[in-house]
Tab-separated table of C-alpha atoms in Angstrom:
chain	number	residue	atom	x	y	z
L	82	UNK	CA	8.317	65.189	107.224
L	83	UNK	CA	5.406	66.533	105.209
L	84	UNK	CA	3.629	64.561	102.481
L	85	UNK	CA	5.067	66.835	99.787
L	86	UNK	CA	8.617	66.489	101.132
L	87	UNK	CA	8.245	62.708	101.273
L	88	UNK	CA	7.164	62.613	97.623
L	89	UNK	CA	10.010	64.890	96.558
L	90	UNK	CA	12.517	62.661	98.371
L	91	UNK	CA	11.016	59.538	96.801
L	92	UNK	CA	11.248	61.151	93.350
L	93	UNK	CA	14.916	62.084	93.848
L	94	UNK	CA	15.781	58.589	95.079
L	95	UNK	CA	13.996	57.070	92.103
L	96	UNK	CA	15.955	59.308	89.731
L	97	UNK	CA	19.208	58.362	91.439
L	98	UNK	CA	18.419	54.653	91.096
L	99	UNK	CA	17.587	55.144	87.425
L	100	UNK	CA	20.932	56.853	86.869
L	101	UNK	CA	22.713	53.997	88.633
L	102	UNK	CA	21.015	51.447	86.410
L	103	UNK	CA	21.846	53.505	83.313
L	104	UNK	CA	25.507	53.697	84.255
L	105	UNK	CA	25.603	49.940	84.879
L	106	UNK	CA	24.190	49.274	81.408
L	107	UNK	CA	26.777	51.607	79.902
L	108	UNK	CA	29.859	49.926	81.325
L	109	UNK	CA	33.567	50.384	80.594
L	110	UNK	CA	33.371	49.191	76.971
L	111	UNK	CA	30.642	51.743	76.247
L	112	UNK	CA	32.460	54.540	78.093
L	113	UNK	CA	35.668	53.990	76.129
L	114	UNK	CA	33.738	53.566	72.865
L	115	UNK	CA	31.964	56.872	73.432
L	116	UNK	CA	35.315	58.648	73.697
L	117	UNK	CA	36.565	56.974	70.522
L	118	UNK	CA	33.444	57.742	68.478
L	119	UNK	CA	33.190	61.340	69.686
L	120	UNK	CA	36.834	61.924	68.780
L	121	UNK	CA	37.005	60.125	65.447
L	122	UNK	CA	33.752	61.654	64.178
L	123	UNK	CA	34.687	65.173	65.253
L	124	UNK	CA	35.458	68.055	62.928
L	125	UNK	CA	39.137	67.791	63.858
L	126	UNK	CA	39.451	64.626	61.728
L	127	UNK	CA	37.806	66.217	58.653
L	128	UNK	CA	35.684	63.140	57.988
L	129	UNK	CA	38.754	60.837	57.975
L	130	UNK	CA	39.163	61.293	54.231
L	131	UNK	CA	41.621	62.814	51.787
L	132	UNK	CA	41.263	66.543	52.394
L	133	UNK	CA	43.347	68.218	55.132
L	134	UNK	CA	44.964	64.869	55.953
L	135	UNK	CA	41.916	63.530	57.752
L	136	UNK	CA	42.768	59.865	57.216
L	137	UNK	CA	46.309	60.383	58.486
L	138	UNK	CA	45.042	62.099	61.645
L	139	UNK	CA	42.754	59.119	62.283
L	140	UNK	CA	45.527	56.594	61.618
L	141	UNK	CA	47.819	58.363	64.065
L	142	UNK	CA	45.058	58.419	66.693
L	143	UNK	CA	44.695	54.635	66.459
L	144	UNK	CA	48.472	54.177	66.469
L	145	UNK	CA	48.732	56.130	69.725
L	146	UNK	CA	46.032	53.928	71.298
L	147	UNK	CA	47.941	50.818	70.201
L	148	UNK	CA	51.040	52.233	71.860
L	149	UNK	CA	49.120	52.811	75.100
L	150	UNK	CA	48.173	49.142	75.153
L	151	UNK	CA	51.763	48.137	74.337
L	152	UNK	CA	50.655	46.066	71.362
L	153	UNK	CA	53.459	44.478	69.398
L	154	UNK	CA	54.124	45.550	65.812
L	155	UNK	CA	55.028	43.542	62.729
L	156	UNK	CA	56.563	46.610	61.070
L	157	UNK	CA	58.093	48.610	63.929
L	158	UNK	CA	55.653	51.480	63.406
L	159	UNK	CA	52.220	49.759	63.345
L	160	UNK	CA	51.858	51.139	59.800
L	161	UNK	CA	51.555	49.221	56.552
L	162	UNK	CA	51.825	51.952	53.879
L	163	UNK	CA	50.374	51.808	50.362
L	164	UNK	CA	49.141	54.277	47.731
L	165	UNK	CA	46.054	54.673	45.556
L	166	UNK	CA	44.435	57.311	43.317
L	167	UNK	CA	41.491	59.355	44.618
L	168	UNK	CA	39.427	62.333	43.478
L	169	UNK	CA	38.997	65.041	46.133
L	170	UNK	CA	37.108	68.313	46.558
L	171	UNK	CA	39.146	70.672	48.765
L	172	UNK	CA	37.911	73.940	47.242
L	173	UNK	CA	34.718	75.806	46.426
L	174	UNK	CA	31.462	73.951	45.749
L	175	UNK	CA	28.495	76.144	44.810
L	176	UNK	CA	25.276	75.533	42.896
L	177	UNK	CA	22.328	77.834	42.209
L	178	UNK	CA	19.349	77.275	39.945
L	179	UNK	CA	16.419	79.420	38.809
L	180	UNK	CA	13.268	78.315	37.009
L	181	UNK	CA	9.872	79.718	36.167
L	182	UNK	CA	6.580	78.637	37.660
L	183	UNK	CA	3.313	80.328	36.674
L	184	UNK	CA	5.075	83.547	35.756
L	185	UNK	CA	7.226	83.625	38.897
L	186	UNK	CA	10.951	83.026	39.195
L	187	UNK	CA	11.859	80.356	41.765
L	188	UNK	CA	15.447	80.451	43.041
L	189	UNK	CA	17.102	77.289	44.376
L	190	UNK	CA	20.106	77.975	46.598
L	191	UNK	CA	22.292	74.904	46.913
L	192	UNK	CA	23.556	74.003	50.390
L	193	UNK	CA	26.303	71.363	50.004
L	194	UNK	CA	25.353	67.939	51.435
L	195	UNK	CA	22.047	69.299	52.741
L	196	UNK	CA	20.129	69.657	49.496
L	197	UNK	CA	22.694	68.695	46.851
L	198	UNK	CA	25.844	66.648	46.306
L	199	UNK	CA	28.540	66.620	43.643
L	200	UNK	CA	29.208	63.128	42.304
L	201	UNK	CA	32.607	61.846	43.541
L	202	UNK	CA	33.797	61.318	39.938
L	203	UNK	CA	33.043	64.908	38.928
L	204	UNK	CA	35.701	67.153	37.343
L	205	UNK	CA	36.329	70.810	38.048
L	206	UNK	CA	33.787	73.099	36.424
L	207	UNK	CA	32.761	76.757	36.352
L	208	UNK	CA	29.733	77.108	34.144
L	209	UNK	CA	26.541	79.066	33.512
L	210	UNK	CA	24.067	76.488	32.293
L	211	UNK	CA	20.566	75.903	31.011
L	212	UNK	CA	18.548	72.731	31.557
L	213	UNK	CA	16.331	70.267	29.746
L	214	UNK	CA	14.158	67.795	31.662
L	215	UNK	CA	14.249	64.046	31.022
L	216	UNK	CA	11.080	62.471	32.399
L	217	UNK	CA	8.816	59.514	31.694
L	218	UNK	CA	7.393	61.049	28.492
L	219	UNK	CA	10.681	60.195	26.754
L	220	UNK	CA	10.771	56.560	27.898
L	221	UNK	CA	8.036	54.968	25.814
L	222	UNK	CA	10.220	54.157	22.806
L	223	UNK	CA	13.772	54.268	21.508
L	224	UNK	CA	12.676	56.879	18.983
L	225	UNK	CA	11.522	59.289	21.690
L	226	UNK	CA	14.644	58.533	23.705
L	227	UNK	CA	16.876	59.482	20.765
L	228	UNK	CA	14.746	62.516	19.998
L	229	UNK	CA	15.444	63.801	23.504
L	230	UNK	CA	19.184	63.243	23.026
L	231	UNK	CA	19.145	65.547	20.023
L	232	UNK	CA	17.779	68.365	22.190
L	233	UNK	CA	21.133	68.487	23.978
L	234	UNK	CA	23.164	70.859	21.858
L	235	UNK	CA	25.703	72.389	24.218
L	236	UNK	CA	28.193	71.403	26.915
L	237	UNK	CA	26.502	74.114	28.960
L	238	UNK	CA	23.299	72.064	28.948
L	239	UNK	CA	22.402	70.097	32.069
L	240	UNK	CA	19.893	67.250	31.862
L	241	UNK	CA	17.521	67.018	34.835
L	242	UNK	CA	16.699	63.339	35.408
L	243	UNK	CA	13.380	62.954	37.221
L	244	UNK	CA	12.116	59.391	37.731
L	245	UNK	CA	9.807	60.154	40.641
L	246	UNK	CA	6.615	58.162	40.492
L	247	UNK	CA	7.897	55.806	37.767
L	248	UNK	CA	7.520	52.111	38.576
L	249	UNK	CA	7.322	50.573	35.099
L	250	UNK	CA	10.461	48.455	34.607
L	251	UNK	CA	10.890	49.262	30.937
L	252	UNK	CA	10.692	53.001	31.634
L	253	UNK	CA	13.115	52.697	34.556
L	254	UNK	CA	15.577	51.018	32.201
L	255	UNK	CA	15.742	54.244	30.184
L	256	UNK	CA	16.384	56.235	33.360
L	257	UNK	CA	19.165	53.838	34.315
L	258	UNK	CA	20.732	54.373	30.893
L	259	UNK	CA	20.412	58.149	31.275
L	260	UNK	CA	22.041	58.085	34.727
L	261	UNK	CA	24.915	56.002	33.365
L	262	UNK	CA	26.015	58.942	31.200
L	263	UNK	CA	24.378	58.096	27.874
L	264	UNK	CA	23.583	61.720	27.045
L	265	UNK	CA	27.255	62.797	27.223
L	266	UNK	CA	26.581	65.944	29.186
L	267	UNK	CA	26.277	67.225	32.746
L	268	UNK	CA	23.310	65.876	34.708
L	269	UNK	CA	21.158	66.815	37.683
L	270	UNK	CA	19.484	63.782	39.244
L	271	UNK	CA	16.569	64.277	41.628
L	272	UNK	CA	16.887	61.789	44.499
L	273	UNK	CA	14.934	60.961	47.635
L	274	UNK	CA	18.061	60.702	49.823
L	275	UNK	CA	21.516	62.192	49.453
L	276	UNK	CA	24.230	59.541	49.721
L	277	UNK	CA	27.872	60.229	48.916
L	278	UNK	CA	30.882	58.013	48.077
L	279	UNK	CA	34.514	58.200	47.015
L	280	UNK	CA	36.004	57.672	43.545
L	281	UNK	CA	39.372	56.744	42.068
L	282	UNK	CA	38.779	58.435	38.732
L	283	UNK	CA	37.521	61.673	37.179
L	284	UNK	CA	34.785	61.711	34.551
L	285	UNK	CA	34.372	64.290	31.787
L	286	UNK	CA	30.984	65.539	33.003
L	287	UNK	CA	29.660	66.798	36.332
L	288	UNK	CA	26.870	64.877	38.018
L	289	UNK	CA	24.785	66.576	40.676
L	290	UNK	CA	22.324	64.928	43.030
L	291	UNK	CA	19.578	67.260	44.252
L	292	UNK	CA	17.175	66.357	47.042
L	293	UNK	CA	13.872	65.806	45.270
L	294	UNK	CA	11.905	67.514	48.056
L	295	UNK	CA	13.542	70.761	46.927
L	296	UNK	CA	11.497	70.615	43.715
L	297	UNK	CA	7.734	70.184	43.540
L	298	UNK	CA	8.342	69.161	39.965
L	299	UNK	CA	11.219	69.431	37.515
L	300	UNK	CA	11.147	72.223	34.998
L	301	UNK	CA	13.627	73.926	32.685
L	302	UNK	CA	15.647	76.900	33.845
L	303	UNK	CA	19.154	78.337	34.236
L	304	UNK	CA	21.873	78.035	36.831
L	305	UNK	CA	25.445	78.644	37.923
L	306	UNK	CA	27.831	75.913	39.074
L	307	UNK	CA	31.362	75.985	40.455
L	308	UNK	CA	33.279	72.863	41.432
L	309	UNK	CA	36.948	72.746	42.436
L	310	UNK	CA	38.445	69.259	42.497
L	311	UNK	CA	41.926	67.869	42.986
L	312	UNK	CA	42.786	64.456	41.593
L	313	UNK	CA	45.527	62.757	43.627
L	314	UNK	CA	47.117	59.926	41.580
L	315	UNK	CA	49.176	58.462	44.444
L	316	UNK	CA	47.564	59.249	47.780
L	317	UNK	CA	49.683	57.798	50.591
L	318	UNK	CA	47.644	55.758	53.066
L	319	UNK	CA	48.355	53.159	55.719
L	320	UNK	CA	46.757	50.219	57.454
L	321	UNK	CA	47.368	50.312	61.214
L	322	UNK	CA	48.251	46.897	62.651
L	323	UNK	CA	49.167	45.654	66.120
L	324	UNK	CA	48.987	42.325	67.916
L	325	UNK	CA	49.104	40.493	71.233
L	326	UNK	CA	51.278	37.388	71.196
L	327	UNK	CA	49.497	34.166	72.073
L	328	UNK	CA	50.578	32.356	75.234
L	329	UNK	CA	50.313	28.840	73.745
L	330	UNK	CA	50.140	29.182	69.945
L	331	UNK	CA	51.969	32.426	69.060
L	332	UNK	CA	52.244	31.507	65.364
L	333	UNK	CA	48.496	31.063	64.855
L	334	UNK	CA	46.276	34.131	64.655
L	335	UNK	CA	42.765	35.418	65.181
L	336	UNK	CA	42.186	38.744	63.429
L	337	UNK	CA	39.840	41.562	64.429
L	338	UNK	CA	39.419	44.307	61.837
L	339	UNK	CA	37.579	47.569	61.179
L	340	UNK	CA	38.122	50.330	58.640
L	341	UNK	CA	38.914	53.787	60.001
L	342	UNK	CA	38.547	55.881	56.837
L	343	UNK	CA	35.348	57.669	55.827
L	344	UNK	CA	34.221	60.127	53.123
L	345	UNK	CA	36.155	63.183	54.245
L	346	UNK	CA	35.155	66.605	52.976
L	347	UNK	CA	33.140	67.971	50.062
L	348	UNK	CA	34.285	71.557	49.737
L	349	UNK	CA	36.021	73.758	52.264
L	350	UNK	CA	33.633	73.380	55.195
L	351	UNK	CA	31.367	70.328	54.747
L	352	UNK	CA	32.612	67.081	56.267
L	353	UNK	CA	31.037	63.657	56.750
L	354	UNK	CA	31.433	62.569	60.409
L	355	UNK	CA	31.094	58.791	59.918
L	356	UNK	CA	30.163	58.031	63.527
L	357	UNK	CA	28.430	54.737	62.773
L	358	UNK	CA	30.474	54.119	59.620
L	359	UNK	CA	32.918	53.345	60.987
L	360	UNK	CA	34.084	55.093	64.131
L	361	UNK	CA	31.823	52.597	65.934
L	362	UNK	CA	33.723	49.633	64.481
L	363	UNK	CA	37.028	51.242	65.450
L	364	UNK	CA	35.672	51.729	68.957
L	365	UNK	CA	34.989	48.000	69.209
L	366	UNK	CA	38.391	47.166	67.711
L	367	UNK	CA	40.164	49.334	70.283
L	368	UNK	CA	38.052	47.935	73.108
L	369	UNK	CA	39.152	44.434	72.143
L	370	UNK	CA	42.777	45.520	71.835
L	371	UNK	CA	42.608	47.069	75.311
L	372	UNK	CA	40.989	43.926	76.755
L	373	UNK	CA	43.457	41.398	75.353
L	374	UNK	CA	46.516	43.533	76.045
L	375	UNK	CA	46.184	42.970	79.803
L	376	UNK	CA	48.158	40.026	81.256
L	377	UNK	CA	45.083	38.418	82.813
L	378	UNK	CA	43.391	38.268	79.379
L	379	UNK	CA	46.335	37.057	77.301
L	380	UNK	CA	44.882	34.603	74.762
L	381	UNK	CA	46.173	31.198	73.696
L	382	UNK	CA	46.416	32.301	70.070
L	383	UNK	CA	47.936	35.554	68.885
L	384	UNK	CA	45.353	38.314	68.432
L	385	UNK	CA	45.834	40.752	65.550
L	386	UNK	CA	44.060	44.112	65.371
L	387	UNK	CA	43.884	45.737	61.924
L	388	UNK	CA	42.452	49.188	61.208
L	389	UNK	CA	42.089	49.350	57.444
L	390	UNK	CA	42.464	52.404	55.212
L	391	UNK	CA	40.764	52.910	51.865
L	392	UNK	CA	37.608	50.887	52.519
L	393	UNK	CA	35.291	53.599	51.208
L	394	UNK	CA	37.242	53.800	47.951
L	395	UNK	CA	36.790	50.085	47.212
L	396	UNK	CA	38.085	47.876	50.078
L	397	UNK	CA	41.603	48.933	49.102
L	398	UNK	CA	43.315	48.487	52.476
L	399	UNK	CA	42.141	44.920	52.994
L	400	UNK	CA	42.859	44.033	49.365
L	401	UNK	CA	46.397	45.346	49.735
L	402	UNK	CA	46.871	43.472	53.006
L	403	UNK	CA	45.729	40.112	51.630
L	404	UNK	CA	48.131	40.577	48.714
L	405	UNK	CA	50.955	41.655	51.062
L	406	UNK	CA	50.307	39.841	54.372
L	407	UNK	CA	52.602	40.389	57.333
L	408	UNK	CA	52.309	36.705	58.229
L	409	UNK	CA	50.996	33.735	56.211
L	410	UNK	CA	47.254	33.896	55.602
L	411	UNK	CA	46.966	30.148	56.206
L	412	UNK	CA	47.988	30.822	59.820
L	413	UNK	CA	44.766	32.772	60.432
L	414	UNK	CA	42.156	30.754	62.314
L	415	UNK	CA	39.412	33.361	61.851
L	416	UNK	CA	38.770	36.983	60.854
L	417	UNK	CA	36.017	39.006	62.529
L	418	UNK	CA	35.433	42.261	60.642
L	419	UNK	CA	33.369	44.975	62.354
L	420	UNK	CA	31.596	47.767	60.503
L	421	UNK	CA	28.576	49.867	61.595
L	422	UNK	CA	28.191	48.803	65.238
L	423	UNK	CA	26.517	51.917	66.655
L	424	UNK	CA	22.998	50.576	67.281
L	425	UNK	CA	21.758	47.001	67.728
L	426	UNK	CA	18.235	47.198	69.157
L	427	UNK	CA	17.199	44.770	66.383
L	428	UNK	CA	20.321	42.631	66.755
L	429	UNK	CA	23.144	42.006	64.296
L	430	UNK	CA	23.596	40.539	60.829
L	431	UNK	CA	26.466	38.167	60.063
L	432	UNK	CA	27.764	38.233	56.493
L	433	UNK	CA	29.306	34.858	55.553
L	434	UNK	CA	27.125	33.256	58.238
L	435	UNK	CA	25.786	30.731	55.745
L	436	UNK	CA	29.276	30.150	54.347
L	437	UNK	CA	30.802	29.260	57.724
L	438	UNK	CA	27.712	27.743	59.290
L	439	UNK	CA	29.487	25.928	62.127
L	440	UNK	CA	30.914	29.179	63.492
L	441	UNK	CA	27.611	30.977	62.920
L	442	UNK	CA	25.692	28.336	64.888
L	443	UNK	CA	28.222	28.660	67.714
L	444	UNK	CA	27.734	32.431	67.784
L	445	UNK	CA	23.943	32.019	67.909
L	446	UNK	CA	24.184	29.452	70.716
L	447	UNK	CA	26.419	31.725	72.776
L	448	UNK	CA	23.971	34.576	72.341
L	449	UNK	CA	20.990	32.372	73.251
L	450	UNK	CA	22.687	31.178	76.432
L	451	UNK	CA	23.566	34.692	77.565
L	452	UNK	CA	20.778	36.843	76.117
L	453	UNK	CA	23.103	39.526	74.790
L	454	UNK	CA	21.247	40.544	71.627
L	455	UNK	CA	17.684	40.365	70.384
L	456	UNK	CA	18.495	38.550	67.137
L	457	UNK	CA	21.365	37.322	64.966
L	458	UNK	CA	20.457	37.205	61.282
L	459	UNK	CA	22.323	35.046	58.815
L	460	UNK	CA	23.526	36.336	55.470
L	461	UNK	CA	25.587	34.828	52.696
L	462	UNK	CA	28.639	35.987	50.817
L	463	UNK	CA	28.881	39.718	50.020
L	464	UNK	CA	31.671	42.052	48.903
L	465	UNK	CA	30.525	44.852	51.198
L	466	UNK	CA	33.347	45.237	53.718
L	467	UNK	CA	36.920	44.264	54.541
L	468	UNK	CA	36.235	40.592	55.285
L	469	UNK	CA	35.717	39.944	51.571
L	470	UNK	CA	39.264	39.542	50.289
L	471	UNK	CA	40.148	37.309	53.227
L	472	UNK	CA	37.327	34.889	52.453
L	473	UNK	CA	38.270	35.047	48.759
L	474	UNK	CA	41.726	33.819	49.805
L	475	UNK	CA	40.175	30.924	51.718
L	476	UNK	CA	40.338	32.470	55.187
L	477	UNK	CA	37.307	31.880	57.416
L	478	UNK	CA	35.759	35.273	58.117
L	479	UNK	CA	32.628	37.054	59.311
L	480	UNK	CA	31.482	40.619	58.849
L	481	UNK	CA	29.052	41.778	61.527
L	482	UNK	CA	26.937	44.929	61.584
L	483	UNK	CA	24.156	46.112	63.875
L	484	UNK	CA	20.503	46.582	62.933
L	485	UNK	CA	17.888	49.116	63.992
L	486	UNK	CA	18.014	52.730	65.095
L	487	UNK	CA	19.492	55.550	63.049
L	488	UNK	CA	19.240	55.429	59.262
L	489	UNK	CA	22.024	57.962	58.678
L	490	UNK	CA	24.498	56.485	56.206
L	491	UNK	CA	27.102	58.154	53.975
L	492	UNK	CA	25.644	61.553	54.767
L	493	UNK	CA	26.351	64.485	57.076
L	494	UNK	CA	23.852	63.218	59.660
L	495	UNK	CA	25.925	60.214	60.792
L	496	UNK	CA	26.940	62.131	63.912
L	497	UNK	CA	28.177	60.951	67.321
L	498	UNK	CA	25.484	62.870	69.204
L	499	UNK	CA	22.735	60.856	67.477
L	500	UNK	CA	24.486	57.474	67.699
L	501	UNK	CA	23.342	55.622	70.844
L	502	UNK	CA	25.926	52.787	71.049
L	503	UNK	CA	23.125	51.204	73.059
L	504	UNK	CA	24.114	47.569	72.470
L	505	UNK	CA	27.859	47.994	72.208
L	506	UNK	CA	28.498	46.688	75.723
L	507	UNK	CA	26.489	43.522	75.073
L	508	UNK	CA	28.041	43.032	71.650
L	509	UNK	CA	31.501	43.397	73.190
L	510	UNK	CA	30.653	40.613	75.676
L	511	UNK	CA	29.309	38.422	72.862
L	512	UNK	CA	32.513	38.862	70.845
L	513	UNK	CA	34.633	37.982	73.898
L	514	UNK	CA	32.597	34.801	74.398
L	515	UNK	CA	32.795	33.952	70.686
L	516	UNK	CA	36.557	34.389	70.792
L	517	UNK	CA	36.708	31.958	73.704
L	518	UNK	CA	34.990	29.456	71.399
L	519	UNK	CA	37.528	30.197	68.621
L	520	UNK	CA	40.420	29.844	71.096
L	521	UNK	CA	39.214	26.391	72.107
């Protein structure tokens, strides 16, 4: 064998070994999670929101997985239905703006979710508009602030709010007041990052967020806007709930939860994938359901798996559940809520860790003994996910989320192809070990 052939063979063997190691790191929990995330964050689920039935498609997907694992149901259908109001944007969204710079006309062509967003509370509107610019020159006194307000003389006037480069707290207070709708007109806010949400109401005026990088500086001009919204006063949603009966204590429960809804669509074609938020949490939830549904892993205590709806609209699914529980809340030993689990190179954060310090210390000790994650950070009470209403009812609960990696959040870039799930396997093992502690 020649020297060159030997080196080629060595290179191929090295590559093969690397692939073997990679596949060992990405074990069965990762492989199943990848399928879940790729499916739930795909275009077919329309962002798991309230246009084209995206949330219902996602709920049915989870229900089918529960059926595969033969989970038991409290309701006979795995569904706990409820309703809530929501503002949606199923139709046309278009925005164009022209302004003058040194004798030249500059045309801004809006690309939904790439360089502009419509505020989730916005009403329908079709309007040709002109603009006035609110900047730091109007924030030195109340008199100047009111003088600017008087410049707004038409409902076809949009105020451009530009606080770039302003750090003075007193000046920022005026901007905060302007953003809160003080001027009683439509507004265009220049922002450094586009981040969308959901709303349960419709305001009188349209708010637009425009990526600040699209403008070297704000200046007055004219534009055309069209927004089609549909307010749904009683959107029908459902929590999806299954359980595995405990072998020793069937009437005591440990609850795993994750919300499956996301932001849905803004317009006819733009959807928000929500891979990290929160297809990743659903992937972990389903991994745990699959694990505990096998006879060899039947737990002592009953294990409940809840996929919540309506989290992005204000933690509505978990609030409804805690007000309408399917079994007494005082029978819950612990709730572990999982949201944003797609990375983890910097470890995890545990909300309520300082509230339930004994359980937090146990989780840290388990991780230290096994070397699963780089770090576990402690955090106090926060109303930022579906654990909140449980802890408010006196139920011991954690909310865990991963740290590091992608910064995509509530935007169109939270995609499955850029979400590594690189610590999901280790986090799955940590949760299994932590549940063993809770079981004992």
